Amino acid sequence: MNHPSLFSRRAWSGIAVCCAVLAALPLLNLAFADGHPLHVPSYMVSLVGKFMCYALAALALDMVWGYAGILSLGHGVFFALGAYAHGMYLMRAIGREGVYQSDLPDFMVFLDWKTYPWFWSATDSFWYCLALVVLVPGVLAFVFGYFAFRSRIKGVYFSIITQAMTYAFMLLFFRNNTGFGGNNGFTDFKRILGYSISAPATKATLYLVTLAMLAGSLLLCRWIVKSKLGRVLQAVRDSESRLMFIGYNPLWFKLFVWTLSAVLCGIAGALYVPQVGIINPSEMSPANSIEMVIWAAVGGRGTLLGPIIGAFSVNGLKSWFTGAFPNLWLFALGLIFILVTRYLPQGIAGLAARWRKEQA
């Protein structure tokens, strides 16, 4: 069911205003010197850029959970694989500027590796790694989804095996001999496409690319949801057995949206790593995937805009809370999820829609 308030004229005006405000932040950072009233600190640009990556991941999750009824507790693995695929290029771009001044990344020199593993071949090409960002999460999702959906695994059983998948990948990437930096992962990036990754102009460009990708993905997902394909996906969510009875095979519809969601999540991870400056296996932890679910639930699943709002809201609160009460954040997160489930089952977006309906 399409949420009418999301596609009203007022909603589109709000989206345009939010995009304009977000786009202005890095420009104000570049245009005004530190200390000027209009200057936006660099840390704020990086923080909002990170939030937009999270928002893109939440939007991707909403496509499978909100519109197809497929609850994934393993989307963190797609996010991290996209980040690692881009991180391989960023590590190659360091060149001889590492601690050991070797052609190999520092972690390989430390482990006494003499050459790159075979799967690092051609990763000095930005465009090859960009293809990996799309293909690695996409192929994994397609293969995993094909066997899971063909076997009619659904509901809590599907959620459990997705959580097992991301946990298995986390353990694999923690191993030093896997070739991805072990528990330290990838960090200390120097440049991207020849430009210094720490330069304000580079950070602003990465930020604006992330904003454009988030806006473009929102438009793509809205187009899918409002198409005939979107109606079939919602039929899968509401009554898959009835859909099969009238002649549809849900397998390929579920597989399409599942793979698309994984690809969007991988792109979010690829945009995340150069802005945050590190990627390690902890991004694959089941807790991170569960947080994505909480973002969607808080914002309102099945609304597209809701998970984006939820990602910004929860992570904004997390940034403040971990600074003020660093040991209590997980308790607060659990409380938020309980309260939203109990009192706001449709999330922030549903609350806003209900308020407007009462006003009308």
Short mmCIF file of C-alpha atoms in Angstrom, two decimals:
data_model
loop_
_atom_site.label_atom_id
_atom_site.label_comp_id
_atom_site.label_asym_id
_atom_site.label_seq_id
_atom_site.Cartn_x
_atom_site.Cartn_y
_atom_site.Cartn_z
CA MET A 1 0.00 0.00 0.00
CA ASN A 2 1.47 3.36 -1.02
CA HIS A 3 1.63 5.91 1.73
CA PRO A 4 -0.20 8.93 0.29
CA SER A 5 1.45 11.53 2.51
CA LEU A 6 4.89 10.64 1.17
CA PHE A 7 4.00 11.64 -2.34
CA SER A 8 1.99 14.78 -1.69
CA ARG A 9 3.09 18.17 -2.94
CA ARG A 10 4.04 19.15 0.59
CA ALA A 11 6.23 16.07 0.94
CA TRP A 12 8.08 16.80 -2.28
CA SER A 13 8.59 20.40 -1.15
CA GLY A 14 10.05 19.11 2.11
CA ILE A 15 12.36 16.74 0.25
CA ALA A 16 13.58 19.59 -1.98
CA VAL A 17 14.23 21.85 1.02
CA CYS A 18 16.09 19.09 2.88
CA CYS A 19 18.24 18.35 -0.18
CA ALA A 20 19.05 22.05 -0.57
CA VAL A 21 20.02 22.38 3.10
CA LEU A 22 22.13 19.22 3.00
CA ALA A 23 23.84 20.34 -0.21
CA ALA A 24 24.65 23.71 1.35
CA LEU A 25 26.61 22.26 4.30
CA PRO A 26 29.86 21.37 2.47
CA LEU A 27 29.62 24.59 0.43
CA LEU A 28 29.44 26.65 3.60
CA ASN A 29 32.41 24.67 4.94
CA LEU A 30 34.46 25.63 1.88
CA ALA A 31 33.21 29.19 1.41
CA PHE A 32 33.69 30.53 4.95
CA ALA A 33 36.74 30.40 7.18
CA ASP A 34 36.76 28.81 10.60
CA GLY A 35 35.21 31.20 13.12
CA HIS A 36 32.78 32.77 10.65
CA PRO A 37 29.11 32.52 11.76
CA LEU A 38 28.19 30.66 8.57
CA HIS A 39 31.11 28.24 8.67
CA VAL A 40 30.13 24.57 8.99
CA PRO A 41 32.85 22.53 10.74
CA SER A 42 34.51 19.74 8.78
CA TYR A 43 33.53 17.15 11.38
CA MET A 44 29.86 18.05 10.81
CA VAL A 45 30.22 17.49 7.06
CA SER A 46 31.78 14.07 7.69
CA LEU A 47 29.13 13.18 10.27
CA VAL A 48 26.17 14.09 8.02
CA GLY A 49 27.85 12.30 5.11
CA LYS A 50 28.04 9.17 7.27
CA PHE A 51 24.38 9.56 8.22
CA MET A 52 23.42 9.72 4.54
CA CYS A 53 25.24 6.43 3.93
CA TYR A 54 23.26 4.90 6.77
CA ALA A 55 20.07 6.39 5.34
CA LEU A 56 20.77 4.75 1.97
CA ALA A 57 21.25 1.40 3.73
CA ALA A 58 17.97 1.90 5.62
CA LEU A 59 16.18 2.72 2.36
CA ALA A 60 17.58 -0.48 0.82
CA LEU A 61 16.31 -2.49 3.78
CA ASP A 62 12.88 -0.88 3.51
CA MET A 63 12.49 -2.22 -0.02
CA VAL A 64 12.72 -5.82 1.18
CA TRP A 65 11.15 -5.50 4.63
CA GLY A 66 8.62 -2.73 4.15
CA TYR A 67 7.37 -3.66 0.67
CA ALA A 68 8.11 -7.38 0.25
CA GLY A 69 7.77 -8.45 3.88
CA ILE A 70 11.26 -9.98 3.98
CA LEU A 71 12.96 -9.16 7.29
CA SER A 72 16.72 -9.31 6.88
CA LEU A 73 19.04 -9.33 9.87
CA GLY A 74 22.11 -9.58 7.66
CA HIS A 75 22.22 -6.43 5.55
CA GLY A 76 25.37 -5.39 7.37
CA VAL A 77 27.34 -7.90 5.30
CA PHE A 78 26.29 -6.24 2.02
CA PHE A 79 27.18 -2.82 3.43
CA ALA A 80 30.61 -4.05 4.54
CA LEU A 81 31.36 -5.93 1.30
CA GLY A 82 30.72 -2.75 -0.71
CA ALA A 83 33.01 -0.88 1.67
CA TYR A 84 35.75 -3.52 1.40
CA ALA A 85 35.52 -3.54 -2.41
CA HIS A 86 36.11 0.22 -2.51
CA GLY A 87 38.64 -0.04 0.31
CA MET A 88 40.82 -2.34 -1.79
CA TYR A 89 41.26 0.43 -4.35
CA LEU A 90 41.92 3.00 -1.62
CA MET A 91 44.59 0.75 -0.10
CA ARG A 92 46.28 0.31 -3.48
CA ALA A 93 46.18 4.09 -3.98
CA ILE A 94 48.35 4.58 -0.88
CA GLY A 95 51.33 3.37 -2.90
CA ARG A 96 54.62 3.67 -1.03
CA GLU A 97 53.34 6.21 1.47
CA GLY A 98 52.59 3.58 4.10
CA VAL A 99 54.59 3.00 7.27
CA TYR A 100 56.78 0.36 5.62
CA GLN A 101 57.09 2.27 2.30
CA SER A 102 56.26 -0.87 0.35
CA ASP A 103 54.11 -1.50 -2.70
CA LEU A 104 52.05 -3.80 -0.48
CA PRO A 105 49.64 -2.48 2.17
CA ASP A 106 51.15 -2.25 5.65
CA PHE A 107 49.13 -5.17 7.00
CA MET A 108 50.49 -7.47 4.28
CA VAL A 109 54.07 -6.40 5.01
CA PHE A 110 53.48 -6.96 8.73
CA LEU A 111 52.22 -10.50 8.01
CA ASP A 112 55.28 -11.10 5.79
CA TRP A 113 53.30 -11.47 2.57
CA LYS A 114 55.45 -11.16 -0.55
CA THR A 115 52.80 -10.45 -3.13
CA TYR A 116 49.12 -9.62 -3.49
CA PRO A 117 46.59 -12.50 -3.32
CA TRP A 118 44.91 -13.34 -6.62
CA PHE A 119 41.64 -11.62 -5.66
CA TRP A 120 43.51 -8.30 -5.33
CA SER A 121 44.32 -8.40 -9.05
CA ALA A 122 43.31 -5.23 -10.94
CA THR A 123 42.14 -3.53 -7.74
CA ASP A 124 44.42 -0.59 -8.54
CA SER A 125 41.68 0.36 -11.06
CA PHE A 126 38.96 2.55 -9.60
CA TRP A 127 36.41 1.41 -12.17
CA TYR A 128 37.13 -2.27 -11.57
CA CYS A 129 36.58 -1.82 -7.85
CA LEU A 130 33.44 0.18 -8.59
CA ALA A 131 32.16 -2.85 -10.49
CA LEU A 132 33.06 -5.03 -7.50
CA VAL A 133 31.02 -2.73 -5.25
CA VAL A 134 27.94 -3.68 -7.27
CA LEU A 135 28.77 -7.26 -8.24
CA VAL A 136 30.06 -8.74 -4.97
CA PRO A 137 27.00 -7.89 -2.81
CA GLY A 138 24.70 -8.48 -5.78
CA VAL A 139 26.03 -11.96 -6.62
CA LEU A 140 26.09 -13.02 -2.97
CA ALA A 141 22.51 -11.84 -2.49
CA PHE A 142 21.34 -13.51 -5.71
CA VAL A 143 22.88 -16.90 -4.86
CA PHE A 144 21.81 -16.80 -1.20
CA GLY A 145 18.33 -15.56 -2.08
CA TYR A 146 17.81 -18.07 -4.88
CA PHE A 147 18.33 -21.09 -2.65
CA ALA A 148 16.49 -19.55 0.32
CA PHE A 149 13.43 -18.39 -1.62
CA ARG A 150 13.30 -21.52 -3.78
CA SER A 151 13.20 -23.56 -0.57
CA ARG A 152 10.28 -21.40 0.65
CA ILE A 153 12.23 -20.20 3.67
CA LYS A 154 10.45 -17.19 5.09
CA GLY A 155 9.60 -15.34 8.25
CA VAL A 156 11.75 -15.73 11.32
CA TYR A 157 13.65 -18.65 9.78
CA PHE A 158 14.87 -16.45 6.93
CA SER A 159 15.84 -13.71 9.40
CA ILE A 160 17.89 -16.19 11.43
CA ILE A 161 19.86 -17.51 8.45
CA THR A 162 20.63 -13.98 7.25
CA GLN A 163 22.01 -13.22 10.70
CA ALA A 164 24.05 -16.42 10.56
CA MET A 165 25.39 -15.38 7.15
CA THR A 166 26.67 -12.00 8.30
CA TYR A 167 28.15 -13.54 11.45
CA ALA A 168 30.01 -16.14 9.36
CA PHE A 169 31.43 -13.43 7.10
CA MET A 170 32.48 -11.39 10.12
CA LEU A 171 34.45 -14.35 11.51
CA LEU A 172 36.00 -14.97 8.09
CA PHE A 173 37.16 -11.36 7.69
CA PHE A 174 38.58 -11.31 11.22
CA ARG A 175 41.16 -13.90 10.14
CA ASN A 176 44.52 -12.39 9.12
CA ASN A 177 45.09 -14.96 6.37
CA THR A 178 41.87 -13.98 4.59
CA GLY A 179 43.70 -11.03 3.03
CA PHE A 180 41.56 -8.14 4.24
CA GLY A 181 43.55 -6.78 7.16
CA GLY A 182 42.09 -8.96 9.92
CA ASN A 183 40.51 -7.16 12.85
CA ASN A 184 42.15 -3.83 11.88
CA GLY A 185 40.66 -3.88 8.38
CA PHE A 186 41.56 -1.07 5.98
CA THR A 187 42.52 2.42 7.10
CA ASP A 188 45.02 5.27 6.64
CA PHE A 189 43.76 6.09 3.15
CA LYS A 190 45.68 8.78 1.27
CA ARG A 191 43.95 9.61 -2.00
CA ILE A 192 41.10 8.81 -4.35
CA LEU A 193 41.42 9.25 -8.11
CA GLY A 194 44.65 11.16 -7.49
CA TYR A 195 43.11 13.67 -5.07
CA SER A 196 44.00 13.87 -1.39
CA ILE A 197 41.23 12.15 0.54
CA SER A 198 41.65 14.56 3.47
CA ALA A 199 41.35 17.72 1.36
CA PRO A 200 38.17 19.73 2.11
CA ALA A 201 37.24 19.83 -1.59
CA THR A 202 37.50 16.02 -1.84
CA LYS A 203 35.39 15.57 1.27
CA ALA A 204 32.79 17.95 -0.12
CA THR A 205 32.70 16.04 -3.41
CA LEU A 206 32.24 12.69 -1.66
CA TYR A 207 29.49 14.23 0.46
CA LEU A 208 27.63 15.61 -2.57
CA VAL A 209 27.98 12.31 -4.46
CA THR A 210 26.45 10.56 -1.43
CA LEU A 211 23.56 13.05 -1.36
CA ALA A 212 22.96 12.57 -5.09
CA MET A 213 23.01 8.78 -4.71
CA LEU A 214 20.58 8.91 -1.79
CA ALA A 215 18.17 11.18 -3.71
CA GLY A 216 18.49 9.08 -6.88
CA SER A 217 17.90 5.85 -4.98
CA LEU A 218 14.82 7.33 -3.34
CA LEU A 219 13.40 8.23 -6.76
CA LEU A 220 14.25 4.77 -8.13
CA CYS A 221 12.63 2.98 -5.20
CA ARG A 222 9.54 5.19 -5.41
CA TRP A 223 9.23 4.41 -9.13
CA ILE A 224 9.49 0.66 -8.43
CA VAL A 225 6.98 0.81 -5.58
CA LYS A 226 4.41 2.68 -7.67
CA SER A 227 4.84 0.38 -10.70
CA LYS A 228 3.12 -2.94 -11.34
CA LEU A 229 6.22 -4.64 -9.98
CA GLY A 230 5.76 -2.75 -6.74
CA ARG A 231 2.17 -3.91 -6.45
CA VAL A 232 3.26 -7.51 -6.92
CA LEU A 233 5.92 -7.07 -4.22
CA GLN A 234 3.29 -5.76 -1.82
CA ALA A 235 1.10 -8.74 -2.73
CA VAL A 236 4.02 -11.00 -1.78
CA ARG A 237 4.11 -9.24 1.57
CA ASP A 238 0.38 -9.35 2.20
CA SER A 239 -0.52 -12.82 0.90
CA GLU A 240 2.11 -14.81 -0.95
CA SER A 241 -0.03 -17.95 -1.14
CA ARG A 242 -2.90 -16.06 -2.80
CA LEU A 243 -0.43 -14.55 -5.29
CA MET A 244 0.75 -18.06 -6.21
CA PHE A 245 -2.85 -19.19 -6.53
CA ILE A 246 -3.57 -16.62 -9.27
CA GLY A 247 -0.53 -17.71 -11.27
CA TYR A 248 2.46 -15.63 -10.13
CA ASN A 249 5.79 -17.15 -9.14
CA PRO A 250 7.00 -15.06 -6.19
CA LEU A 251 10.58 -16.38 -6.44
CA TRP A 252 11.80 -14.00 -9.11
CA PHE A 253 10.06 -10.95 -7.67
CA LYS A 254 11.54 -11.59 -4.24
CA LEU A 255 14.93 -12.33 -5.76
CA PHE A 256 14.89 -9.08 -7.74
CA VAL A 257 14.10 -6.82 -4.80
CA TRP A 258 16.46 -8.74 -2.51
CA THR A 259 19.37 -8.36 -4.95
CA LEU A 260 18.56 -4.69 -5.63
CA SER A 261 18.49 -4.02 -1.91
CA ALA A 262 21.89 -5.69 -1.45
CA VAL A 263 23.41 -3.63 -4.28
CA LEU A 264 22.11 -0.36 -2.81
CA CYS A 265 23.51 -1.41 0.56
CA GLY A 266 26.88 -2.14 -1.04
CA ILE A 267 26.92 1.29 -2.68
CA ALA A 268 26.16 2.84 0.71
CA GLY A 269 29.17 1.01 2.15
CA ALA A 270 31.39 2.14 -0.71
CA LEU A 271 30.44 5.77 -0.06
CA TYR A 272 30.91 5.29 3.68
CA VAL A 273 34.52 4.08 3.70
CA PRO A 274 36.31 7.13 2.19
CA GLN A 275 34.31 9.54 4.36
CA VAL A 276 34.84 7.68 7.64
CA GLY A 277 38.35 6.52 6.79
CA ILE A 278 38.16 2.94 8.02
CA ILE A 279 36.41 -0.35 7.40
CA ASN A 280 36.84 -3.45 9.54
CA PRO A 281 34.90 -6.68 10.19
CA SER A 282 32.93 -5.15 13.06
CA GLU A 283 30.71 -3.54 10.40
CA MET A 284 29.47 -7.08 9.68
CA SER A 285 28.43 -7.75 13.27
CA PRO A 286 24.80 -8.85 13.69
CA ALA A 287 24.26 -5.83 15.98
CA ASN A 288 24.87 -3.47 13.05
CA SER A 289 22.29 -5.27 10.91
CA ILE A 290 19.80 -5.11 13.76
CA GLU A 291 20.43 -1.36 14.06
CA MET A 292 19.43 -1.00 10.40
CA VAL A 293 16.13 -2.68 11.23
CA ILE A 294 15.63 -0.25 14.11
CA TRP A 295 16.25 2.72 11.80
CA ALA A 296 13.52 1.48 9.47
CA ALA A 297 11.13 0.71 12.33
CA VAL A 298 11.64 4.08 14.04
CA GLY A 299 11.13 6.01 10.82
CA GLY A 300 8.28 3.84 9.57
CA ARG A 301 8.78 0.84 7.30
CA GLY A 302 6.97 0.66 4.00
CA THR A 303 7.17 4.43 3.51
CA LEU A 304 10.58 4.97 1.83
CA LEU A 305 11.08 8.33 3.51
CA GLY A 306 10.52 6.90 6.98
CA PRO A 307 13.71 4.80 7.15
CA ILE A 308 15.75 7.80 5.96
CA ILE A 309 14.26 9.88 8.77
CA GLY A 310 14.85 7.02 11.19
CA ALA A 311 18.51 6.66 10.19
CA PHE A 312 19.15 10.36 10.75
CA SER A 313 17.17 10.44 14.01
CA VAL A 314 18.64 7.34 15.64
CA ASN A 315 22.23 8.07 14.61
CA GLY A 316 21.94 11.71 15.61
CA LEU A 317 20.74 10.58 19.02
CA LYS A 318 23.52 7.99 19.13
CA SER A 319 26.19 10.63 18.45
CA TRP A 320 24.97 12.70 21.39
CA PHE A 321 24.20 9.77 23.71
CA THR A 322 27.54 7.99 23.28
CA GLY A 323 29.28 11.23 24.17
CA ALA A 324 27.16 11.94 27.24
CA PHE A 325 26.48 8.36 28.44
CA PRO A 326 28.82 6.05 26.49
CA ASN A 327 27.98 2.90 28.46
CA LEU A 328 24.21 3.24 28.22
CA TRP A 329 23.60 3.54 24.48
CA LEU A 330 22.62 -0.09 23.86
CA PHE A 331 20.09 0.09 26.69
CA ALA A 332 18.69 3.29 25.21
CA LEU A 333 18.52 1.71 21.75
CA GLY A 334 16.60 -1.27 23.10
CA LEU A 335 14.21 1.05 24.93
CA ILE A 336 13.64 3.08 21.75
CA PHE A 337 12.76 -0.09 19.83
CA ILE A 338 10.35 -1.27 22.53
CA LEU A 339 8.60 2.12 22.74
CA VAL A 340 8.31 2.44 18.96
CA THR A 341 6.96 -1.10 18.62
CA ARG A 342 4.45 -0.48 21.41
CA TYR A 343 3.31 3.08 20.77
CA LEU A 344 4.44 3.96 17.22
CA PRO A 345 4.00 0.81 15.13
CA GLN A 346 4.04 2.92 11.95
CA GLY A 347 7.04 4.97 13.06
CA ILE A 348 7.66 8.69 12.75
CA ALA A 349 6.23 8.81 9.22
CA GLY A 350 3.03 7.13 10.40
CA LEU A 351 2.73 9.53 13.33
CA ALA A 352 3.07 12.52 11.01
CA ALA A 353 0.46 11.09 8.64
CA ARG A 354 -1.94 10.45 11.51
CA TRP A 355 -1.45 13.99 12.83
CA ARG A 356 -2.20 15.51 9.41
CA LYS A 357 -5.29 13.32 9.06
CA GLU A 358 -6.57 14.51 12.45
CA GLN A 359 -5.92 18.12 11.45
CA ALA A 360 -7.88 17.61 8.23
#
